[in-house]
Amino acid sequence: MDSLSLFSALGGSLTTFLAFVVALSVIVSVHEYGHYIVGRWSGIEAEVFSLGFGPVLFSRVDKRGTRWQFAALPFGGYVKFVGDANAASVGSENVDADAPAPRNTMAGAPLWARAATVAAGPVFNFIMSIAIFAAIATFNGSARQPLTVGDVNIVPYTVDLLPGDEVLEIGGIKVPGPGDALTFDQLLRQLPVESNVDYLLRRDGVEVAVRTAHPMPAVVVQLAPQSAAYEAGLKPADVITHVEGEEILAFRQLQQAVLSAEGAPLALTVWRGGEVLDVTLSAKRVDEPQPDGGYETNWRIGIVGGMLFRPATDNLSPLQGVQAGVNMTTNIITGSFSGLYHMVSGAISSCNMSGPLGIAQVSGAMARQGVENFIYFIGVLSTAVGLLNLFPIPVLDGGHLTFYAYEAVTGRKPSERALQFLMTLGLTLILSLTAFALFNDFFCP
């Protein structure tokens, strides 16, 4: 490896590490702050709020007596409440087992306060995800109706479209609007694959007919991390013009070529800002969720395609933005449950479960594709962390909530012996799952 390649590799590794640390730190901070602030509101005082583990690098004590600290290992964090035996809030420091624990401790607080404090961590993760997705949706807006040209993508084709053009028909087919039976995807599938397609536009109030490039060329808008396209060095705004020497005029031609190759190497000709590149890659098998809740396995190179132009958008109201954020968060949760069920049942590969290394690689990949993509990934990961913590596994928040549910039903807490056994069992399960996910990071294709 020459010095330039080594520098590039080190730079990529540093970006991956920093992106992972930033994403994890933000998510953990929000999660633990949820525990802290709801605990404080509930009358439970915090002794330590730590971002990271290990040797303390910096700390200060606030007027409430809580020590806020940064530790050397930035891979998590915790809140230790007053009277807790450890950072997991398991057990009590009370030396007199018969004496009631003080009200300002986790052990001495009423059941509702303990349950609210524990549940607040995952809830704050969900709130952060909703806020991120709502902000992105509000910033990006929704496509203007009728479909209007915003900016024209730079492509190696002649494009006779101007910003502000209203697209009325493409290929003689009326462009659908909200509520129409025909969707825009269906319109695209009906279009002939030709170098030029007929458009009917409204330009400055006058209807104009033009004949120009296909509305869905093989232009790269985004790359899936760890995909064949990403690993081959493709970039957003690249245009794939040929596959195995055959001209590609529409994105669906590229899809068909990838599916037909069934993982065999494909030689691509790529146009990048006026430069022509030759790239060879092999598609990977990907398990894709379907509208009916099932999964379908297809060959994919990991490209998100785009249109010949970027549609003009209208701003969303704050309420519409929040609704979009809630819908996105809900979709991630339901998709996670569906994926887990299908992995356990054997319907899809267990390689869909990534460990810390895989998540770190995705963090770096999303960071390299822009700030918005990285923030979006933080929203996705925050939802996943919140959901994982609600699983009824001892050590996790869901395990604590399960103990509280037992207490609410029986009127008594689990015995210390049973609690310690279950916590050990839960920790063993978590470590086993982490080891399995790490195995996937190293050995899954």
mmCIF file of N, CA, C and O in Angstrom, residues 108-148:
data_model
loop_
_atom_site.group_PDB
_atom_site.id
_atom_site.type_symbol
_atom_site.label_atom_id
_atom_site.label_comp_id
_atom_site.label_asym_id
_atom_site.label_seq_id
_atom_site.Cartn_x
_atom_site.Cartn_y
_atom_site.Cartn_z
ATOM 1 N N GLY A 108 -36.171 3.684 47.577
ATOM 2 C CA GLY A 108 -37.183 4.185 48.494
ATOM 3 C C GLY A 108 -38.300 4.952 47.830
ATOM 4 O O GLY A 108 -39.277 5.328 48.502
ATOM 5 N N ALA A 109 -38.195 5.204 46.536
ATOM 6 C CA ALA A 109 -39.236 5.956 45.831
ATOM 7 C C ALA A 109 -40.456 5.080 45.586
ATOM 8 O O ALA A 109 -40.345 3.849 45.501
ATOM 9 N N PRO A 110 -41.634 5.679 45.465
ATOM 10 C CA PRO A 110 -42.820 4.886 45.152
ATOM 11 C C PRO A 110 -42.707 4.238 43.777
ATOM 12 O O PRO A 110 -41.909 4.666 42.926
ATOM 13 N N LEU A 111 -43.516 3.227 43.572
ATOM 14 C CA LEU A 111 -43.427 2.438 42.338
ATOM 15 C C LEU A 111 -43.602 3.295 41.097
ATOM 16 O O LEU A 111 -42.869 3.141 40.115
ATOM 17 N N TRP A 112 -44.554 4.196 41.131
ATOM 18 C CA TRP A 112 -44.813 5.018 39.940
ATOM 19 C C TRP A 112 -43.590 5.854 39.568
ATOM 20 O O TRP A 112 -43.282 6.040 38.375
ATOM 21 N N ALA A 113 -42.877 6.370 40.598
ATOM 22 C CA ALA A 113 -41.702 7.201 40.335
ATOM 23 C C ALA A 113 -40.572 6.378 39.727
ATOM 24 O O ALA A 113 -39.884 6.806 38.794
ATOM 25 N N ARG A 114 -40.364 5.180 40.249
ATOM 26 C CA ARG A 114 -39.316 4.312 39.708
ATOM 27 C C ARG A 114 -39.624 3.899 38.277
ATOM 28 O O ARG A 114 -38.751 3.930 37.396
ATOM 29 N N ALA A 115 -40.890 3.526 38.024
ATOM 30 C CA ALA A 115 -41.276 3.107 36.672
ATOM 31 C C ALA A 115 -41.145 4.254 35.678
ATOM 32 O O ALA A 115 -40.641 4.075 34.556
ATOM 33 N N ALA A 116 -41.587 5.447 36.079
ATOM 34 C CA ALA A 116 -41.487 6.595 35.185
ATOM 35 C C ALA A 116 -40.034 6.942 34.887
ATOM 36 O O ALA A 116 -39.672 7.249 33.741
ATOM 37 N N THR A 117 -39.179 6.858 35.893
ATOM 38 C CA THR A 117 -37.762 7.179 35.716
ATOM 39 C C THR A 117 -37.087 6.202 34.762
ATOM 40 O O THR A 117 -36.308 6.596 33.887
ATOM 41 N N VAL A 118 -37.379 4.930 34.916
ATOM 42 C CA VAL A 118 -36.772 3.912 34.050
ATOM 43 C C VAL A 118 -37.300 4.023 32.613
ATOM 44 O O VAL A 118 -36.538 3.944 31.643
ATOM 45 N N ALA A 119 -38.613 4.221 32.476
ATOM 46 C CA ALA A 119 -39.202 4.286 31.129
ATOM 47 C C ALA A 119 -38.774 5.538 30.375
ATOM 48 O O ALA A 119 -38.802 5.560 29.138
ATOM 49 N N ALA A 120 -38.352 6.572 31.107
ATOM 50 C CA ALA A 120 -38.037 7.847 30.467
ATOM 51 C C ALA A 120 -36.875 7.759 29.487
ATOM 52 O O ALA A 120 -36.842 8.490 28.498
ATOM 53 N N GLY A 121 -35.899 6.864 29.744
ATOM 54 C CA GLY A 121 -34.756 6.747 28.838
ATOM 55 C C GLY A 121 -35.184 6.382 27.421
ATOM 56 O O GLY A 121 -34.931 7.130 26.469
ATOM 57 N N PRO A 122 -35.861 5.234 27.229
ATOM 58 C CA PRO A 122 -36.338 4.897 25.888
ATOM 59 C C PRO A 122 -37.307 5.920 25.312
ATOM 60 O O PRO A 122 -37.262 6.221 24.112
ATOM 61 N N VAL A 123 -38.180 6.474 26.163
ATOM 62 C CA VAL A 123 -39.146 7.467 25.672
ATOM 63 C C VAL A 123 -38.424 8.688 25.117
ATOM 64 O O VAL A 123 -38.779 9.209 24.051
ATOM 65 N N PHE A 124 -37.379 9.127 25.794
ATOM 66 C CA PHE A 124 -36.618 10.277 25.288
ATOM 67 C C PHE A 124 -35.912 9.933 23.974
ATOM 68 O O PHE A 124 -35.760 10.801 23.108
ATOM 69 N N ASN A 125 -35.470 8.680 23.814
ATOM 70 C CA ASN A 125 -34.908 8.266 22.521
ATOM 71 C C ASN A 125 -35.938 8.393 21.412
ATOM 72 O O ASN A 125 -35.637 8.891 20.314
ATOM 73 N N PHE A 126 -37.160 7.951 21.681
ATOM 74 C CA PHE A 126 -38.217 8.055 20.673
ATOM 75 C C PHE A 126 -38.547 9.516 20.377
ATOM 76 O O PHE A 126 -38.764 9.886 19.220
ATOM 77 N N ILE A 127 -38.584 10.337 21.409
ATOM 78 C CA ILE A 127 -38.878 11.760 21.214
ATOM 79 C C ILE A 127 -37.802 12.402 20.341
ATOM 80 O O ILE A 127 -38.097 13.198 19.440
ATOM 81 N N MET A 128 -36.533 12.058 20.608
ATOM 82 C CA MET A 128 -35.458 12.612 19.792
ATOM 83 C C MET A 128 -35.596 12.172 18.341
ATOM 84 O O MET A 128 -35.409 12.977 17.409
ATOM 85 N N SER A 129 -35.919 10.891 18.117
ATOM 86 C CA SER A 129 -36.093 10.401 16.749
ATOM 87 C C SER A 129 -37.206 11.154 16.041
ATOM 88 O O SER A 129 -37.055 11.581 14.890
ATOM 89 N N ILE A 130 -38.331 11.319 16.719
ATOM 90 C CA ILE A 130 -39.458 12.040 16.123
ATOM 91 C C ILE A 130 -39.050 13.465 15.777
ATOM 92 O O ILE A 130 -39.369 13.973 14.694
ATOM 93 N N ALA A 131 -38.308 14.114 16.689
ATOM 94 C CA ALA A 131 -37.872 15.489 16.443
ATOM 95 C C ALA A 131 -36.940 15.564 15.233
ATOM 96 O O ALA A 131 -37.053 16.473 14.397
ATOM 97 N N ILE A 132 -36.010 14.610 15.125
ATOM 98 C CA ILE A 132 -35.080 14.607 13.987
ATOM 99 C C ILE A 132 -35.830 14.400 12.675
ATOM 100 O O ILE A 132 -35.642 15.143 11.707
ATOM 101 N N PHE A 133 -36.678 13.385 12.628
ATOM 102 C CA PHE A 133 -37.408 13.095 11.388
ATOM 103 C C PHE A 133 -38.368 14.229 11.036
ATOM 104 O O PHE A 133 -38.558 14.547 9.859
ATOM 105 N N ALA A 134 -38.974 14.838 12.052
ATOM 106 C CA ALA A 134 -39.879 15.963 11.809
ATOM 107 C C ALA A 134 -39.114 17.147 11.228
ATOM 108 O O ALA A 134 -39.585 17.806 10.284
ATOM 109 N N ALA A 135 -37.917 17.419 11.775
ATOM 110 C CA ALA A 135 -37.109 18.532 11.277
ATOM 111 C C ALA A 135 -36.672 18.293 9.831
ATOM 112 O O ALA A 135 -36.729 19.202 8.998
ATOM 113 N N ILE A 136 -36.261 17.060 9.529
ATOM 114 C CA ILE A 136 -35.834 16.748 8.160
ATOM 115 C C ILE A 136 -37.005 16.858 7.195
ATOM 116 O O ILE A 136 -36.882 17.424 6.095
ATOM 117 N N ALA A 137 -38.163 16.310 7.590
ATOM 118 C CA ALA A 137 -39.343 16.378 6.726
ATOM 119 C C ALA A 137 -39.774 17.820 6.506
ATOM 120 O O ALA A 137 -40.127 18.218 5.384
ATOM 121 N N THR A 138 -39.741 18.633 7.559
ATOM 122 C CA THR A 138 -40.132 20.037 7.433
ATOM 123 C C THR A 138 -39.158 20.793 6.550
ATOM 124 O O THR A 138 -39.559 21.613 5.712
ATOM 125 N N PHE A 139 -37.854 20.498 6.726
ATOM 126 C CA PHE A 139 -36.824 21.175 5.921
ATOM 127 C C PHE A 139 -36.947 20.806 4.442
ATOM 128 O O PHE A 139 -36.845 21.664 3.564
ATOM 129 N N ASN A 140 -37.176 19.529 4.157
ATOM 130 C CA ASN A 140 -37.249 19.072 2.767
ATOM 131 C C ASN A 140 -38.582 19.404 2.125
ATOM 132 O O ASN A 140 -38.665 19.556 0.893
ATOM 133 N N GLY A 141 -39.650 19.496 2.930
ATOM 134 C CA GLY A 141 -40.969 19.794 2.387
ATOM 135 C C GLY A 141 -41.557 18.631 1.631
ATOM 136 O O GLY A 141 -41.021 17.521 1.612
ATOM 137 N N SER A 142 -42.684 18.868 0.991
ATOM 138 C CA SER A 142 -43.344 17.845 0.171
ATOM 139 C C SER A 142 -43.405 18.321 -1.267
ATOM 140 O O SER A 142 -43.434 19.534 -1.543
ATOM 141 N N ALA A 143 -43.400 17.373 -2.189
ATOM 142 C CA ALA A 143 -43.390 17.712 -3.616
ATOM 143 C C ALA A 143 -44.604 18.569 -3.966
ATOM 144 O O ALA A 143 -45.731 18.272 -3.583
ATOM 145 N N ARG A 144 -44.346 19.652 -4.669
ATOM 146 C CA ARG A 144 -45.403 20.585 -5.051
ATOM 147 C C ARG A 144 -46.351 19.936 -6.056
ATOM 148 O O ARG A 144 -45.943 19.120 -6.880
ATOM 149 N N GLN A 145 -47.614 20.287 -5.941
ATOM 150 C CA GLN A 145 -48.618 19.817 -6.894
ATOM 151 C C GLN A 145 -49.165 20.998 -7.690
ATOM 152 O O GLN A 145 -49.520 22.011 -7.102
ATOM 153 N N PRO A 146 -49.255 20.892 -9.032
ATOM 154 C CA PRO A 146 -48.777 19.762 -9.831
ATOM 155 C C PRO A 146 -47.250 19.648 -9.793
ATOM 156 O O PRO A 146 -46.571 20.586 -9.383
ATOM 157 N N LEU A 147 -46.746 18.484 -10.200
ATOM 158 C CA LEU A 147 -45.309 18.214 -10.176
ATOM 159 C C LEU A 147 -44.571 19.332 -10.905
ATOM 160 O O LEU A 147 -44.852 19.636 -12.067
ATOM 161 N N THR A 148 -43.610 19.942 -10.197
ATOM 162 C CA THR A 148 -42.910 21.120 -10.718
ATOM 163 C C THR A 148 -41.405 20.904 -10.639
ATOM 164 O O THR A 148 -40.898 20.369 -9.650
#
